[in-house]
Coordinates of C-alpha atoms and ligand atoms in Angstrom, one line a residue:
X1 CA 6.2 4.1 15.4
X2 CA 7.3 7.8 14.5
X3 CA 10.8 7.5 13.2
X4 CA 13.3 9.7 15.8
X5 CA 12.7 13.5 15.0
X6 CA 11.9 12.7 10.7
X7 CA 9.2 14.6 9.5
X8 CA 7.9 13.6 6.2
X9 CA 7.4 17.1 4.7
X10 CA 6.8 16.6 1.1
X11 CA 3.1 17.2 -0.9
X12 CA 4.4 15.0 -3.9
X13 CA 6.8 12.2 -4.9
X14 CA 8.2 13.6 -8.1
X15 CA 11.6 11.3 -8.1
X16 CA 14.6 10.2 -6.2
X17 CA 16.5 13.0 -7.5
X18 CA 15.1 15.3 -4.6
X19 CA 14.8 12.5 -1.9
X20 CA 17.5 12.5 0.8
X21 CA 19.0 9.0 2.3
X22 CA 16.2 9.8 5.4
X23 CA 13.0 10.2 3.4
X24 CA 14.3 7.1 1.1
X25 CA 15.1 5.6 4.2
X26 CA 11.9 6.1 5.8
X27 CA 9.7 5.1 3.1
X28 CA 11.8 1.6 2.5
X29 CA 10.8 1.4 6.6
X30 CA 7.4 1.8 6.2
X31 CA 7.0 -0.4 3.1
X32 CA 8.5 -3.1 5.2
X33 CA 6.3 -2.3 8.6
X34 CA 3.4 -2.3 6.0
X35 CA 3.6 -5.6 3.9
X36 CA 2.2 -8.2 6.4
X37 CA -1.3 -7.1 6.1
X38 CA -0.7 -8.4 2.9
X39 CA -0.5 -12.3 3.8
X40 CA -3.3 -11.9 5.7
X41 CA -6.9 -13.8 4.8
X42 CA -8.2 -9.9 4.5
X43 CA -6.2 -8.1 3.2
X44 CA -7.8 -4.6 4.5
X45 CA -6.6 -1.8 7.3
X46 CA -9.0 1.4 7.6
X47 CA -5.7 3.8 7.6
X48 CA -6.9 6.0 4.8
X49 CA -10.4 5.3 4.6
X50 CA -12.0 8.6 3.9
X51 CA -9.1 9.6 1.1
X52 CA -9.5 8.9 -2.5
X53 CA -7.0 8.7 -5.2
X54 CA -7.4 8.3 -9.3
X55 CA -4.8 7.2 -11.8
X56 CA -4.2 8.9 -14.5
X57 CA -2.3 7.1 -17.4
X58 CA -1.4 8.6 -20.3
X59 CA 1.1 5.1 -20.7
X60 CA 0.3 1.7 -21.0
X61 CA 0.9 -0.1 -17.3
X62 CA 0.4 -3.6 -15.5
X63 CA 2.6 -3.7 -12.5
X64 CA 2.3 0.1 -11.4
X65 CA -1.1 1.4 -12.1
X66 CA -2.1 -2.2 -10.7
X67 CA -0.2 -2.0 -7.6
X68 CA -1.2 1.9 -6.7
X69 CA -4.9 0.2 -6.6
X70 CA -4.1 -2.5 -4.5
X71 CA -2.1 -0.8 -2.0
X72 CA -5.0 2.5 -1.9
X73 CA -7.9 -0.5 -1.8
X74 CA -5.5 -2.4 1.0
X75 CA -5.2 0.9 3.1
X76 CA -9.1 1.2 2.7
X77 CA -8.6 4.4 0.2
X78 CA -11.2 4.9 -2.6
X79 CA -9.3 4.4 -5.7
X80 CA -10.3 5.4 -9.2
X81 CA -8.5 4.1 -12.5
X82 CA -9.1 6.9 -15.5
X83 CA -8.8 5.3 -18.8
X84 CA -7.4 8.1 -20.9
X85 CA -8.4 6.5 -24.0
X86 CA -11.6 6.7 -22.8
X87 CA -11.5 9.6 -21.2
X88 CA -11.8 13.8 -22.5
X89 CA -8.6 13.6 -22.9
X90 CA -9.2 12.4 -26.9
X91 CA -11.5 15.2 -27.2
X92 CA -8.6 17.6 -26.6
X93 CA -8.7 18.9 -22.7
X94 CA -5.4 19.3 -21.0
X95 CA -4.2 17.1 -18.3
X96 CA -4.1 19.9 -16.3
X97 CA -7.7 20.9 -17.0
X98 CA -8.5 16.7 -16.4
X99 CA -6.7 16.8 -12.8
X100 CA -8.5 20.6 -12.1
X101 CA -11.4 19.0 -12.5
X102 CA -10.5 15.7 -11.0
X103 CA -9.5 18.3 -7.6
X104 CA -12.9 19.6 -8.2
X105 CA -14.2 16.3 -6.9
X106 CA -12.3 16.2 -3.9
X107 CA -9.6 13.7 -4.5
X108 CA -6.7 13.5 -2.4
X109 CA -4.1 12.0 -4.9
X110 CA -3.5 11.8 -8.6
X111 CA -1.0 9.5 -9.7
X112 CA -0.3 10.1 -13.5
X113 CA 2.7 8.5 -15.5
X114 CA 3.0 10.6 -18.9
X115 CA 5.2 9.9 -22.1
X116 CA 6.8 13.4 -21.2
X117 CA 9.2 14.3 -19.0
X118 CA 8.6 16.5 -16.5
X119 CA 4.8 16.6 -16.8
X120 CA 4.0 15.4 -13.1
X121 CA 6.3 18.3 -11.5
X122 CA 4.4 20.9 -13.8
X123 CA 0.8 19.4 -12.3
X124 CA 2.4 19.1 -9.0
X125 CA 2.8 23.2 -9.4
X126 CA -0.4 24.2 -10.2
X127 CA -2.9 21.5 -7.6
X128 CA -3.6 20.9 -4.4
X129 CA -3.6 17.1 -4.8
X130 CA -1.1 15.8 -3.7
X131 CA 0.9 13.9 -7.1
X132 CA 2.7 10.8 -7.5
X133 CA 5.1 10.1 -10.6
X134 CA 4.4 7.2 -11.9
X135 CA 6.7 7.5 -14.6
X136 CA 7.6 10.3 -16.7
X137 CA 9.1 10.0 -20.2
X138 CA 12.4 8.6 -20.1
X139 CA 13.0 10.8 -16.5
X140 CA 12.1 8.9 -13.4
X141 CA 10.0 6.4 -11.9
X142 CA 10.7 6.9 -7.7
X143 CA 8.2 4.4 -6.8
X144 CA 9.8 1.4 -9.0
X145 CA 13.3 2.7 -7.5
X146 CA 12.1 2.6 -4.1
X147 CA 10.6 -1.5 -4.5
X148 CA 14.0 -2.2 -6.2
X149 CA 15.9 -1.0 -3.2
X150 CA 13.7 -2.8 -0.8
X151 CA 14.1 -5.9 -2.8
X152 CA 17.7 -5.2 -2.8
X153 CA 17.6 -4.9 1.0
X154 CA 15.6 -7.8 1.8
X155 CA 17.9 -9.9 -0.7
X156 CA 21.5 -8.5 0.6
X157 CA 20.6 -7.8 3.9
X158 CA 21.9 -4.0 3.3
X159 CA 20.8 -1.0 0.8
X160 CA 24.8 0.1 1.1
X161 CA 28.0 -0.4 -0.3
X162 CA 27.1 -2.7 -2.4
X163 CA 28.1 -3.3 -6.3
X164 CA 25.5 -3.6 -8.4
X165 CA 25.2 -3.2 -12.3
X166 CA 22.6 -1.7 -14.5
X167 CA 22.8 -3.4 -17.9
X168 CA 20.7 -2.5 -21.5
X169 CA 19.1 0.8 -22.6
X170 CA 20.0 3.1 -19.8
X171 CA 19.2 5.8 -22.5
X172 CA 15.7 6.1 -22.4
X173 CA 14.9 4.6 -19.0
X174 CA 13.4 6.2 -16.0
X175 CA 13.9 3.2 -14.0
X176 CA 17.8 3.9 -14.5
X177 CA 17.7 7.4 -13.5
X178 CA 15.6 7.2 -10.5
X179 CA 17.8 3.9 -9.4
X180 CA 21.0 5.8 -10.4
X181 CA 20.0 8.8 -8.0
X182 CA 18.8 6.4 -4.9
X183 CA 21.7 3.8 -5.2
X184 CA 24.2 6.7 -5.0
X185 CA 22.4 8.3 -2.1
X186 CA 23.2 5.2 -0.3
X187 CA 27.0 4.6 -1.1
X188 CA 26.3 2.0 -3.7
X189 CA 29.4 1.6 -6.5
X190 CA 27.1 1.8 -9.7
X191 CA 28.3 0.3 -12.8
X192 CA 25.8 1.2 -16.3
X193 CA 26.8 -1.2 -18.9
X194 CA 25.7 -1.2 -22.4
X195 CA 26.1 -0.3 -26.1
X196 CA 27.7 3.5 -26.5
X197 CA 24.2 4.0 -28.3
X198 CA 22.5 2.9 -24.8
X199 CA 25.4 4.2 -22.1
X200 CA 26.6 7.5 -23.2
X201 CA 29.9 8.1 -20.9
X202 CA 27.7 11.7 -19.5
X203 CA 26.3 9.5 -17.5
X204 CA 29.3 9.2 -15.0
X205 CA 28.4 12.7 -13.8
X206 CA 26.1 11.3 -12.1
X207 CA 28.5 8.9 -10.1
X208 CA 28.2 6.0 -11.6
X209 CA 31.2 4.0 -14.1
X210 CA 30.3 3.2 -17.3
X211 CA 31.1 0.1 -19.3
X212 CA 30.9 -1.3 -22.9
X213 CA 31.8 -4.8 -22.5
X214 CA 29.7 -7.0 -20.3
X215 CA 32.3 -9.1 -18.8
X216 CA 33.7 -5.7 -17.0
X217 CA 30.7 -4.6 -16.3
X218 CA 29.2 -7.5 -14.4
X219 CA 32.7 -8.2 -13.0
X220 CA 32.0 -9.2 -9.2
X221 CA 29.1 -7.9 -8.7
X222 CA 26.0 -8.4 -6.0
X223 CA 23.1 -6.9 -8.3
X224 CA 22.1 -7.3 -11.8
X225 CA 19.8 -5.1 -12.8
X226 CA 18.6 -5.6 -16.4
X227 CA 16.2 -3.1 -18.4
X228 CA 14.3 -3.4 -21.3
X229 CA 15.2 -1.7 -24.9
X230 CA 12.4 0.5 -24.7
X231 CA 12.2 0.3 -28.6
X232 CA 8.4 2.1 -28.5
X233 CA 11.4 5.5 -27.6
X234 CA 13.6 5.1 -30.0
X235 CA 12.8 7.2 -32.9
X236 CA 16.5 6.4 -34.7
X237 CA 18.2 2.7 -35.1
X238 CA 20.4 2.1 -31.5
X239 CA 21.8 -1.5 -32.3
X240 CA 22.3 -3.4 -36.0
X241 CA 19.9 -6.6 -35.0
X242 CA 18.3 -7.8 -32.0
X243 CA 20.8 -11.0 -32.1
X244 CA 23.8 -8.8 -32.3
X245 CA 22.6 -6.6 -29.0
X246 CA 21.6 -10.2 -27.7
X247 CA 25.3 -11.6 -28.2
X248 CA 27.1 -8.4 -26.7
X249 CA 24.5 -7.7 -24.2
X250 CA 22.1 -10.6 -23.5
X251 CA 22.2 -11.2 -19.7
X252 CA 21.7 -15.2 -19.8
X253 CA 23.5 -18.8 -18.5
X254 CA 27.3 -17.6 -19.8
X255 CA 26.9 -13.9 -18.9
X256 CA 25.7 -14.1 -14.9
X257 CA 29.1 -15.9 -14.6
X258 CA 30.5 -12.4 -14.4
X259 CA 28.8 -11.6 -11.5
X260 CA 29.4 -12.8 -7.9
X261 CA 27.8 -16.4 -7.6
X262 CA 25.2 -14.9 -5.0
X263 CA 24.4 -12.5 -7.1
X264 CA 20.6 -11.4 -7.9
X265 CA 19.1 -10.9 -11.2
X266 CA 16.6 -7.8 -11.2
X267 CA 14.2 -6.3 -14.3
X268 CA 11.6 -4.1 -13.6
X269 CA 9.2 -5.8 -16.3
X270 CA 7.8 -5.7 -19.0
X271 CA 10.6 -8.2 -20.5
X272 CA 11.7 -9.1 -24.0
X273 CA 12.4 -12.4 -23.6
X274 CA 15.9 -13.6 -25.1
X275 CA 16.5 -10.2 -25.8
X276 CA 17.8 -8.4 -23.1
X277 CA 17.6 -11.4 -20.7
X278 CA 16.9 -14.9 -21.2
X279 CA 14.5 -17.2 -19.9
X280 CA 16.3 -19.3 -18.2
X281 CA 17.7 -16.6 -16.5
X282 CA 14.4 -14.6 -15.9
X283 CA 12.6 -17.3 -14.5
X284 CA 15.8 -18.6 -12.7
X285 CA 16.9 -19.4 -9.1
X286 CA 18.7 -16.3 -9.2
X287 CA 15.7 -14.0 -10.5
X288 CA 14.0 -11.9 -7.9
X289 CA 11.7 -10.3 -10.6
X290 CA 8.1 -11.5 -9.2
X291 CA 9.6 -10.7 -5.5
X292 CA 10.2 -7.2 -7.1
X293 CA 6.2 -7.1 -7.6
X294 CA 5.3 -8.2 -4.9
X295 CA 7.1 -5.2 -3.0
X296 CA 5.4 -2.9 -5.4
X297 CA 2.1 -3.2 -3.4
X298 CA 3.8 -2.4 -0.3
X299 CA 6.1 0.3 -1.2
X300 CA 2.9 1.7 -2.8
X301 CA 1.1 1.8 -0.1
X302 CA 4.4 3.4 2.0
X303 CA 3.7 6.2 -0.6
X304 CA 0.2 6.6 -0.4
X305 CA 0.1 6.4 3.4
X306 CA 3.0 8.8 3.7
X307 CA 1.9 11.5 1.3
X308 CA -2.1 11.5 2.6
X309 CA -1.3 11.4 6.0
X310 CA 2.0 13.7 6.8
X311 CA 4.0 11.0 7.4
X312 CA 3.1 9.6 10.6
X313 CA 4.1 6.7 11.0
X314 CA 2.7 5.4 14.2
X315 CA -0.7 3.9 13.3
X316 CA 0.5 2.7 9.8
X317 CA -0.1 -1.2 10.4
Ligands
CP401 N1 7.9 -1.6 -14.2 C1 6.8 -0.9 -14.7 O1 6.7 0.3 -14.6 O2 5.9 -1.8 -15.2 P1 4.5 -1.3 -15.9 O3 4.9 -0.5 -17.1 O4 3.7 -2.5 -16.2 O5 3.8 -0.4 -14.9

């Protein structure tokens, strides 16, 4: 199933930033063509047997690093998890001298997620491999983007003109930026809401409307996306208390009113329960946050199918 005259011609996936509304487009397509292997009683296709990928996390991780070996193991690829801590890292070698060795072996991939921004695209410079960003600093995170617009998709039967709201520490998170730049791309109305401290109004130059009161913010709209306060990034105080952020910002029972009564509730995980979102909420009717996860295998292996094999498309099932 090539897609009519696309050709994939990246070596990494860096962010959304770069992406145009084709190659988002494409990948959301192939995630989808992809995911029924996974309801299957094996849960195996020999796509990419032969490749071989390692992560490489310099970040604590569940859903992503998880999901990258699932989807590589699903498409038959050899995949390798690198435990930093455990790794010559703590004995002072570079991650560039880890992935020049790690090439050395003849790996296709390295997906690495780094506390600093902008470490991927350096790495992506100087190897072969091809590089996944799994999450740089507080920068972007195009694979958590990309199963957030197929959920979106699947949920609102479109990825355009929608409204759709962003709500807690947009600040420091990558999952913002990388959703800001691929909802834009695709005609969405954007709204960031927040605390100043959390929503600085520079963020409108990046098309989106900013809002400091959660009532506008949430006013009539399809989405809520809620983010964690990614307190492990905050080197200064952002809010008085936890309850005061929770009773200006807390998306629970009273807030979700604002929003359009078929609205979905979204969080890319790991939560603070009843901080920035309450239970009741989370684990709601509304939620779609485990049908979020469950698109990360499959928009994973989009990804790892579409960067180690060019981007055909015809034998991906
Ligand atoms: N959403 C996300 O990146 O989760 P992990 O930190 O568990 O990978």
């Amino acid at each position: 199933m090539q897609k009519d005259n696309f050709k994939w011609n990246r070596k990494d996936l860096l962010g959304t930033y770069d992406l145009s509304k084709e190659e988002i487009i494409f990948l959301l397509d192939t995630a989808k063509s992809m995911e029924e292997v996974l309801n299957r009683d094996v849960k195996k296709v020999p796509t990419l047997r032969g490749k071989s990928c390692v992560t490489l996390f310099y970040e604590p991780s569940t859903r992503t690093r998880t999901s990258f070996e699932l989807a590589g193991k699903t498409r038959s690829a050899d995949t390798i998890n690198i435990s930093v801590s455990a790794s010559s890292a703590v004995k002072g070698e570079t991650i560039l001298d880890s992935v020049k060795n790690i090439e050395a072996m003849s790996v296709d991939c390295v997906i690495i997620r780094h506390n600093n921004s902008g470490v991927p695209h350096f790495i992506a410079r100087n190897t072969k491999l091809a590089v996944i960003n799994a999450g740089d600093g507080s920068h972007e995170h195009p694979s958590q983007a990309l199963l957030d617009l197929l959920t979106i998709r699947d949920y609102k039967g479109t990825i355009e003109g929608l409204n759709i709201a962003i709500v807690g520490d947009i600040l420091h998170s990558r999952v913002a930026r990388s959703n800001i730049f691929a909802l834009k791309k695709l005609n969405n109305n954007v709204n960031l809401v927040g605390p100043k401290t959390f929503v600085p109004k520079d963020f409108e130059k990046f098309g989106a409307n900013v809002f400091h009161n959660l009532e506008e913010g949430l006013s009539g709209v399809d989405v809520v996306m809620v983010l964690r306060l990614q307190k492990e990034r905050m080197g200064k105080c952002f809010y008085p208390t936890e309850r005061e952020y929770a009773k200006f910002f807390s998306v629970n029972r009273q807030s979700i009113k604002y929003a359009k009564e078929d609205a979905i509730i979204m969080h890319p995980g790991p939560v603070n329960r009843g901080l920035e979102i309450s239970s009741d909420v989370l684990d709601g009717e509304k939620s779609v946050v485990l049908a979020q996860v469950t698109r990360g295998v499959a928009v994973r292996m989009a990804v790892l199918y579409t960067l180690l094999s060019g981007g055909r498309f015809e034998d991906s099932n």
